[in-house]
Tab-separated table of C-alpha atoms in Angstrom:
chain	number	residue	atom	x	y	z
A	1	MET	CA	-0.202	-0.279	0.066
A	2	LYS	CA	1.208	3.646	-1.101
A	3	VAL	CA	0.330	6.075	1.453
A	4	LEU	CA	0.354	10.020	0.952
A	5	ILE	CA	-0.241	12.327	3.691
A	6	ILE	CA	-0.857	15.691	2.879
A	7	GLY	CA	-0.565	18.199	5.583
A	8	ALA	CA	2.452	15.865	7.010
A	9	ALA	CA	4.578	18.979	8.526
A	10	GLY	CA	1.637	19.939	11.328
A	11	MET	CA	1.239	18.198	14.517
A	12	ILE	CA	-1.332	15.521	13.532
A	13	GLY	CA	0.487	14.794	10.573
A	14	ARG	CA	3.708	14.218	12.212
A	15	LYS	CA	2.151	11.974	14.959
A	16	LEU	CA	0.170	10.389	11.910
A	17	THR	CA	3.279	9.727	10.595
A	18	SER	CA	5.293	8.127	13.426
A	19	ALA	CA	2.169	5.978	14.102
A	20	LEU	CA	2.145	4.613	10.514
A	21	VAL	CA	5.848	4.146	10.723
A	22	ALA	CA	5.835	2.129	14.003
A	23	ALA	CA	2.549	0.111	12.387
A	24	GLY	CA	4.508	-0.335	9.313
A	25	ARG	CA	0.556	-1.658	7.842
A	26	ILE	CA	-2.965	-0.161	7.352
A	27	GLY	CA	-4.636	-3.077	8.711
A	28	ALA	CA	-3.890	-6.348	6.898
A	29	GLN	CA	-2.080	-4.316	4.171
A	30	GLU	CA	1.969	-3.367	4.433
A	31	ILE	CA	3.046	-0.063	3.658
A	32	SER	CA	5.204	-0.117	0.787
A	33	ALA	CA	5.931	3.609	0.181
A	34	LEU	CA	5.359	6.651	2.145
A	35	SER	CA	5.014	10.161	0.627
A	36	LEU	CA	4.828	13.136	3.048
A	37	ALA	CA	3.760	16.750	1.520
A	38	ASP	CA	3.660	20.135	3.251
A	39	VAL	CA	4.026	23.429	2.357
A	40	ILE	CA	7.362	23.152	4.429
A	41	ALA	CA	9.227	19.978	4.292
A	42	PRO	CA	8.249	17.653	6.052
A	43	GLN	CA	10.986	15.876	8.699
A	44	ALA	CA	12.093	12.299	7.525
A	45	PRO	CA	11.060	9.871	9.750
A	46	GLU	CA	13.311	6.952	11.070
A	47	THR	CA	11.822	4.090	8.936
A	48	ASP	CA	12.875	1.512	6.135
A	49	ILE	CA	9.682	2.344	4.372
A	50	PRO	CA	10.842	4.189	1.093
A	51	THR	CA	9.865	7.732	1.663
A	52	GLN	CA	9.559	10.945	-0.416
A	53	LEU	CA	9.546	14.644	0.929
A	54	HIS	CA	7.806	17.261	-0.893
A	55	ALA	CA	7.604	20.857	0.134
A	56	VAL	CA	4.604	21.990	-2.010
A	57	ASP	CA	1.292	24.514	-2.376
A	58	LEU	CA	-1.887	22.429	-2.587
A	59	SER	CA	-3.401	25.444	-3.657
A	60	ALA	CA	-1.343	25.573	-6.670
A	61	PRO	CA	-3.134	24.154	-9.677
A	62	GLU	CA	-0.286	21.659	-10.975
A	63	THR	CA	0.840	20.449	-7.069
A	64	ALA	CA	-2.141	17.844	-6.907
A	65	ALA	CA	-1.164	15.783	-10.041
A	66	LYS	CA	2.557	15.704	-8.925
A	67	LEU	CA	1.584	14.101	-5.695
A	68	ILE	CA	-0.578	11.456	-7.034
A	69	ALA	CA	1.378	10.742	-9.824
A	70	ASP	CA	2.513	7.583	-8.474
A	71	ARG	CA	-1.135	6.705	-7.542
A	72	PRO	CA	-1.009	6.401	-3.901
A	73	ASP	CA	-3.741	4.040	-2.414
A	74	LEU	CA	-4.798	5.772	0.537
A	75	ILE	CA	-4.447	9.479	1.030
A	76	PHE	CA	-4.667	11.670	4.185
A	77	HIS	CA	-5.487	15.095	3.193
A	78	LEU	CA	-5.116	17.131	6.575
A	79	ALA	CA	-3.773	20.279	5.006
A	80	ALA	CA	-5.499	23.670	6.051
A	81	ILE	CA	-4.990	26.979	7.527
A	82	VAL	CA	-6.731	27.221	10.990
A	83	SER	CA	-9.851	28.719	11.619
A	84	GLY	CA	-8.520	32.328	13.345
A	85	GLU	CA	-6.355	32.950	10.125
A	86	ALA	CA	-9.134	31.914	7.501
A	87	GLU	CA	-11.313	34.692	9.154
A	88	ALA	CA	-8.544	37.143	9.076
A	89	ASP	CA	-7.615	36.653	5.480
A	90	PHE	CA	-10.483	35.686	3.422
A	91	GLU	CA	-8.727	34.842	0.141
A	92	LYS	CA	-5.839	33.044	1.621
A	93	GLY	CA	-8.939	30.644	3.595
A	94	TYR	CA	-10.344	29.984	0.429
A	95	ARG	CA	-7.378	29.317	-1.632
A	96	ILE	CA	-5.858	26.781	0.889
A	97	ASN	CA	-9.002	25.262	2.648
A	98	LEU	CA	-10.771	24.968	-0.627
A	99	ASP	CA	-8.975	25.368	-3.814
A	100	GLY	CA	-6.377	22.947	-2.825
A	101	THR	CA	-9.100	20.393	-2.090
A	102	GLN	CA	-10.642	20.625	-5.232
A	103	HIS	CA	-7.517	20.391	-7.145
A	104	LEU	CA	-6.870	17.363	-5.340
A	105	LEU	CA	-10.244	15.512	-5.974
A	106	GLU	CA	-9.877	16.926	-9.738
A	107	ALA	CA	-6.248	15.615	-9.805
A	108	ILE	CA	-7.538	12.019	-9.063
A	109	ARG	CA	-10.371	12.165	-11.141
A	110	LEU	CA	-8.529	12.740	-14.120
A	111	GLU	CA	-5.745	10.217	-13.540
A	112	SER	CA	-8.559	7.823	-13.583
A	113	ALA	CA	-9.618	8.617	-17.089
A	114	ASN	CA	-6.684	6.815	-18.388
A	115	GLN	CA	-6.954	3.618	-16.479
A	116	PRO	CA	-8.982	2.680	-13.076
A	117	TYR	CA	-7.857	4.460	-10.176
A	118	LYS	CA	-9.823	4.976	-6.751
A	119	PRO	CA	-8.168	5.485	-4.060
A	120	ARG	CA	-9.330	5.789	-0.354
A	121	LEU	CA	-9.111	9.723	0.684
A	122	VAL	CA	-9.558	10.632	4.689
A	123	PHE	CA	-10.574	14.515	4.806
A	124	THR	CA	-10.147	15.912	8.305
A	125	SER	CA	-13.117	18.058	8.402
A	126	SER	CA	-14.050	20.170	11.851
A	127	ILE	CA	-16.844	20.534	14.036
A	128	ALA	CA	-17.132	24.279	12.433
A	129	VAL	CA	-19.403	23.434	10.070
A	130	PHE	CA	-21.596	23.607	12.607
A	131	GLY	CA	-22.825	27.311	14.007
A	132	GLU	CA	-25.737	28.654	16.279
A	133	PRO	CA	-28.381	28.302	16.746
A	134	LEU	CA	-27.580	24.561	18.236
A	135	PRO	CA	-29.262	22.427	20.527
A	136	ARG	CA	-26.655	21.264	23.528
A	137	ASP	CA	-25.612	18.351	22.249
A	138	ILE	CA	-25.985	17.947	18.123
A	139	PRO	CA	-27.430	14.750	16.817
A	140	ASP	CA	-25.948	13.114	13.674
A	141	GLU	CA	-28.921	14.572	11.334
A	142	PHE	CA	-28.326	18.416	12.286
A	143	PRO	CA	-27.921	20.278	8.915
A	144	LEU	CA	-24.123	21.986	8.268
A	145	THR	CA	-24.838	25.735	9.414
A	146	PRO	CA	-21.243	27.255	9.860
A	147	LEU	CA	-20.924	30.754	10.979
A	148	THR	CA	-17.197	31.380	9.983
A	149	SER	CA	-15.179	31.173	6.824
A	150	TYR	CA	-13.173	28.257	7.758
A	151	GLY	CA	-16.467	26.107	8.723
A	152	THR	CA	-17.871	27.166	5.621
A	153	GLN	CA	-14.509	26.094	3.583
A	154	LYS	CA	-14.762	22.743	5.524
A	155	ALA	CA	-18.736	22.261	4.543
A	156	ILE	CA	-17.644	22.813	0.769
A	157	GLY	CA	-15.080	20.280	1.108
A	158	GLU	CA	-17.320	17.584	2.692
A	159	LEU	CA	-20.133	18.277	-0.126
A	160	LEU	CA	-17.401	17.756	-2.610
A	161	LEU	CA	-15.897	14.808	-1.227
A	162	ALA	CA	-19.604	12.832	-1.154
A	163	ASP	CA	-20.065	13.682	-4.719
A	164	TYR	CA	-16.886	12.919	-5.943
A	165	SER	CA	-17.374	9.363	-3.805
A	166	ARG	CA	-20.986	9.117	-5.355
A	167	ARG	CA	-19.552	9.154	-8.937
A	168	GLY	CA	-17.011	6.677	-8.134
A	169	PHE	CA	-13.699	8.715	-8.145
A	170	VAL	CA	-12.703	8.212	-5.144
A	171	ASP	CA	-13.244	6.404	-1.990
A	172	GLY	CA	-13.858	9.345	0.644
A	173	ILE	CA	-14.463	9.728	4.139
A	174	ALA	CA	-14.769	12.930	5.848
A	175	ILE	CA	-14.030	12.975	10.105
A	176	ARG	CA	-15.031	16.103	11.602
A	177	LEU	CA	-12.351	16.487	14.543
A	178	PRO	CA	-13.368	17.906	17.784
A	179	THR	CA	-11.044	20.868	18.970
A	180	ILE	CA	-7.609	18.890	19.691
A	181	VAL	CA	-5.860	19.447	22.791
A	182	VAL	CA	-3.419	19.163	24.321
A	183	ARG	CA	-1.828	20.671	21.315
A	184	PRO	CA	2.199	20.777	21.735
A	185	GLY	CA	4.422	23.443	20.372
A	186	LYS	CA	3.670	26.949	20.148
A	187	PRO	CA	0.357	28.817	19.901
A	188	ASN	CA	-1.087	28.744	16.773
A	189	LYS	CA	-3.762	31.548	14.826
A	190	ALA	CA	-6.730	28.861	15.814
A	191	ALA	CA	-9.231	30.808	17.438
A	192	SER	CA	-9.639	27.846	19.894
A	193	GLY	CA	-6.025	27.879	20.371
A	194	PHE	CA	-6.626	28.968	24.142
A	195	PHE	CA	-8.076	25.394	25.065
A	196	SER	CA	-5.080	24.341	24.555
A	197	GLY	CA	-2.859	26.681	26.049
A	198	ILE	CA	-4.564	27.062	29.246
A	199	LEU	CA	-3.084	23.434	29.874
A	200	ARG	CA	-0.008	23.123	27.889
A	201	GLU	CA	1.591	26.596	29.087
A	202	PRO	CA	1.264	26.019	32.883
A	203	LEU	CA	2.245	22.532	32.340
A	204	ALA	CA	5.394	23.896	31.001
A	205	GLY	CA	5.487	26.669	34.040
A	206	GLN	CA	4.653	29.502	31.932
A	207	GLU	CA	2.118	31.795	32.075
A	208	ALA	CA	-1.231	31.239	29.804
A	209	VAL	CA	-4.299	33.815	28.497
A	210	LEU	CA	-7.939	32.665	29.147
A	211	PRO	CA	-10.072	35.263	26.780
A	212	VAL	CA	-13.467	33.572	27.323
A	213	ASP	CA	-15.390	32.869	30.590
A	214	PRO	CA	-14.888	29.125	32.360
A	215	SER	CA	-18.350	28.326	31.960
A	216	VAL	CA	-17.930	27.876	28.130
A	217	ARG	CA	-18.425	24.355	27.087
A	218	HIS	CA	-16.761	22.454	24.241
A	219	TRP	CA	-16.331	19.144	22.466
A	220	PHE	CA	-12.819	17.950	22.858
A	221	ALA	CA	-10.063	15.097	22.114
A	222	SER	CA	-6.743	14.243	22.460
A	223	PRO	CA	-4.128	14.310	19.597
A	224	ARG	CA	-4.066	10.325	20.543
A	225	ALA	CA	-7.504	10.103	20.167
A	226	ALA	CA	-7.096	12.074	16.632
A	227	VAL	CA	-4.638	9.626	15.050
A	228	GLY	CA	-6.685	6.930	15.758
A	229	PHE	CA	-9.847	8.578	14.329
A	230	LEU	CA	-7.640	8.784	11.349
A	231	LEU	CA	-6.042	5.222	11.323
A	232	HIS	CA	-9.556	3.939	11.879
A	233	ALA	CA	-11.124	5.792	8.823
A	234	ALA	CA	-8.320	4.436	6.601
A	235	ASN	CA	-9.205	1.074	7.352
A	236	LEU	CA	-12.915	1.419	7.796
A	237	ASP	CA	-15.629	-0.829	5.399
A	238	THR	CA	-16.737	2.467	3.480
A	239	SER	CA	-19.826	0.413	2.336
A	240	GLY	CA	-21.922	1.205	5.603
A	241	LEU	CA	-21.570	5.168	5.260
A	242	GLY	CA	-24.023	5.074	2.069
A	243	GLN	CA	-23.816	8.652	0.493
A	244	ARG	CA	-23.304	10.124	3.961
A	245	ARG	CA	-19.481	10.367	3.757
A	246	SER	CA	-18.876	12.653	6.620
A	247	LEU	CA	-18.803	11.398	10.323
A	248	THR	CA	-18.623	13.612	13.484
A	249	MET	CA	-15.939	11.920	15.399
A	250	PRO	CA	-16.992	11.080	19.280
A	251	GLY	CA	-15.343	13.046	21.716
A	252	LEU	CA	-15.625	14.729	25.389
A	253	ALA	CA	-18.124	17.622	26.297
A	254	ALA	CA	-16.341	19.529	29.276
A	255	THR	CA	-16.203	23.432	30.211
A	256	VAL	CA	-13.022	25.365	30.394
A	257	ALA	CA	-13.700	25.002	34.104
A	258	ASP	CA	-13.367	21.209	33.702
A	259	GLU	CA	-10.171	21.632	31.987
A	260	ILE	CA	-9.024	23.802	35.102
A	261	ASP	CA	-9.902	21.231	37.462
A	262	ALA	CA	-8.069	18.450	35.630
A	263	LEU	CA	-4.969	21.081	35.400
A	264	ARG	CA	-5.310	21.146	39.028
A	265	ARG	CA	-5.585	17.548	39.703
A	266	ALA	CA	-2.365	17.086	37.598
A	267	ALA	CA	-0.292	19.839	38.758
A	268	GLY	CA	-1.876	21.546	41.753
A	269	GLU	CA	-2.666	25.419	42.559
A	270	LYS	CA	0.554	26.516	41.332
A	271	ALA	CA	-0.097	25.552	37.680
A	272	VAL	CA	-3.551	26.888	37.877
A	273	ALA	CA	-2.562	30.072	39.275
A	274	LEU	CA	-0.470	30.812	35.830
A	275	ILE	CA	-3.872	31.367	34.164
A	276	ARG	CA	-4.531	35.302	33.655
A	277	HIS	CA	-8.258	35.670	32.535
A	278	GLN	CA	-8.323	38.240	29.908
A	279	PRO	CA	-11.491	38.453	28.016
A	280	ASP	CA	-11.209	38.772	24.172
A	281	PRO	CA	-14.388	39.995	22.858
A	282	THR	CA	-13.870	38.907	19.307
A	283	ILE	CA	-12.414	35.645	20.431
A	284	ALA	CA	-15.667	35.197	22.496
A	285	ALA	CA	-17.790	35.752	19.817
A	286	ILE	CA	-16.497	33.530	17.365
A	287	VAL	CA	-16.587	30.597	20.385
A	288	ALA	CA	-20.060	31.428	20.972
A	289	GLY	CA	-21.239	30.438	17.631
A	290	TRP	CA	-19.429	27.002	18.143
A	291	PRO	CA	-20.625	23.261	18.903
A	292	GLN	CA	-21.053	22.379	22.779
A	293	GLY	CA	-21.389	18.740	22.399
A	294	PHE	CA	-22.650	15.833	20.285
A	295	VAL	CA	-24.630	12.767	20.059
A	296	ALA	CA	-21.856	10.845	17.669
A	297	LYS	CA	-23.769	7.660	17.545
A	298	ARG	CA	-22.931	6.815	13.940
A	299	ALA	CA	-19.335	7.225	14.280
A	300	GLU	CA	-19.303	5.203	17.646
A	301	SER	CA	-21.314	2.352	15.954
A	302	LEU	CA	-18.519	2.268	13.301
A	303	GLY	CA	-16.113	1.685	15.831
A	304	PHE	CA	-14.791	5.182	16.500
A	305	ARG	CA	-13.280	5.761	20.222
A	306	ALA	CA	-12.888	8.783	22.272
A	307	ASP	CA	-10.906	9.947	25.262
A	308	ALA	CA	-12.283	8.379	28.482
A	309	ASN	CA	-12.196	11.913	30.463
A	310	PHE	CA	-10.226	15.321	30.686
A	311	ASP	CA	-7.645	13.656	33.192
A	312	ALA	CA	-6.696	11.377	30.430
A	313	ILE	CA	-5.835	13.764	28.041
A	314	VAL	CA	-3.838	15.833	30.431
A	315	ARG	CA	-2.322	12.724	31.235
A	316	ALA	CA	-1.616	11.699	27.897
A	317	HIS	CA	-0.246	15.304	26.766
A	318	ILE	CA	2.329	14.857	30.158
A	319	GLU	CA	3.164	11.375	28.927
A	320	ASP	CA	3.419	12.146	25.060
A	321	GLU	CA	5.607	15.664	25.310
A	322	LEU	CA	6.862	16.370	28.660
A	323	GLY	CA	8.475	12.958	29.540
A	324	GLY	CA	6.148	12.094	32.050
A	325	ARG	CA	7.396	15.189	34.159
A	326	ILE	CA	5.465	18.329	34.645
A	327	GLY	CA	7.403	21.845	35.280
């Protein structure tokens, strides 16, 4: 099996690469070749699997055709700019998040014109495809109602994936990821970045800013769970999806106060004292339109699994990113 990861230099892309290299296979199929692509060159993994690295811009019309020239059997499309940046730069958001996706689908369709080619395409969507007015816990049948440019771009990507799958060009599955915490590394431009920051920075002994009220409730999953979702989607029998190719992933509904309580249990009051509440009306307005929770029965019935509780999410970050040590 040939595997292509687009967006391989990002946090989820790096962790997915590591998981694939460690396993060496997808289900019963061995990975025979690995291609890693991003706008900056991904880091080469330590593996005997033949690996190609590509520093490319998927929004450039010719890029997608080059990436699929050797006909990868499995494609993970993770590449995107995040919510805050897509809202601040309208043109860039649509160029990267929408044009790049459409170029990829078209390249696959045209590649199949000469001889049969139908790869599995796993597309990372987002719970940002939903927006107010919303029920407290959103069922699988709820319509897409995005209230941000990022959410709109992801919703259009889902529709394109469904249509290209219906027409037989790809075997697609879109997974709507919860907000991923705790994200390692430096803060990014995502409006949701503070959800990770109020845990990541205090656990490293640094101050964090909280721009919203602690009562804000949201839908979360850990990086470990996100990689698990992607691997499960790659090996899933998609015949059970029918024409509904998009799935809301299971997650954990929790408030910011719940996050802080988990931090307190893991690292004590000293860590909690590093959180500084500094209201930001812009961030608060964006977050106010986001989902608070889901009833993800379809995904759960298909075998997708989430984190048990927020303590487990914090523990995973300490183990995976801090070497088991706090401070």
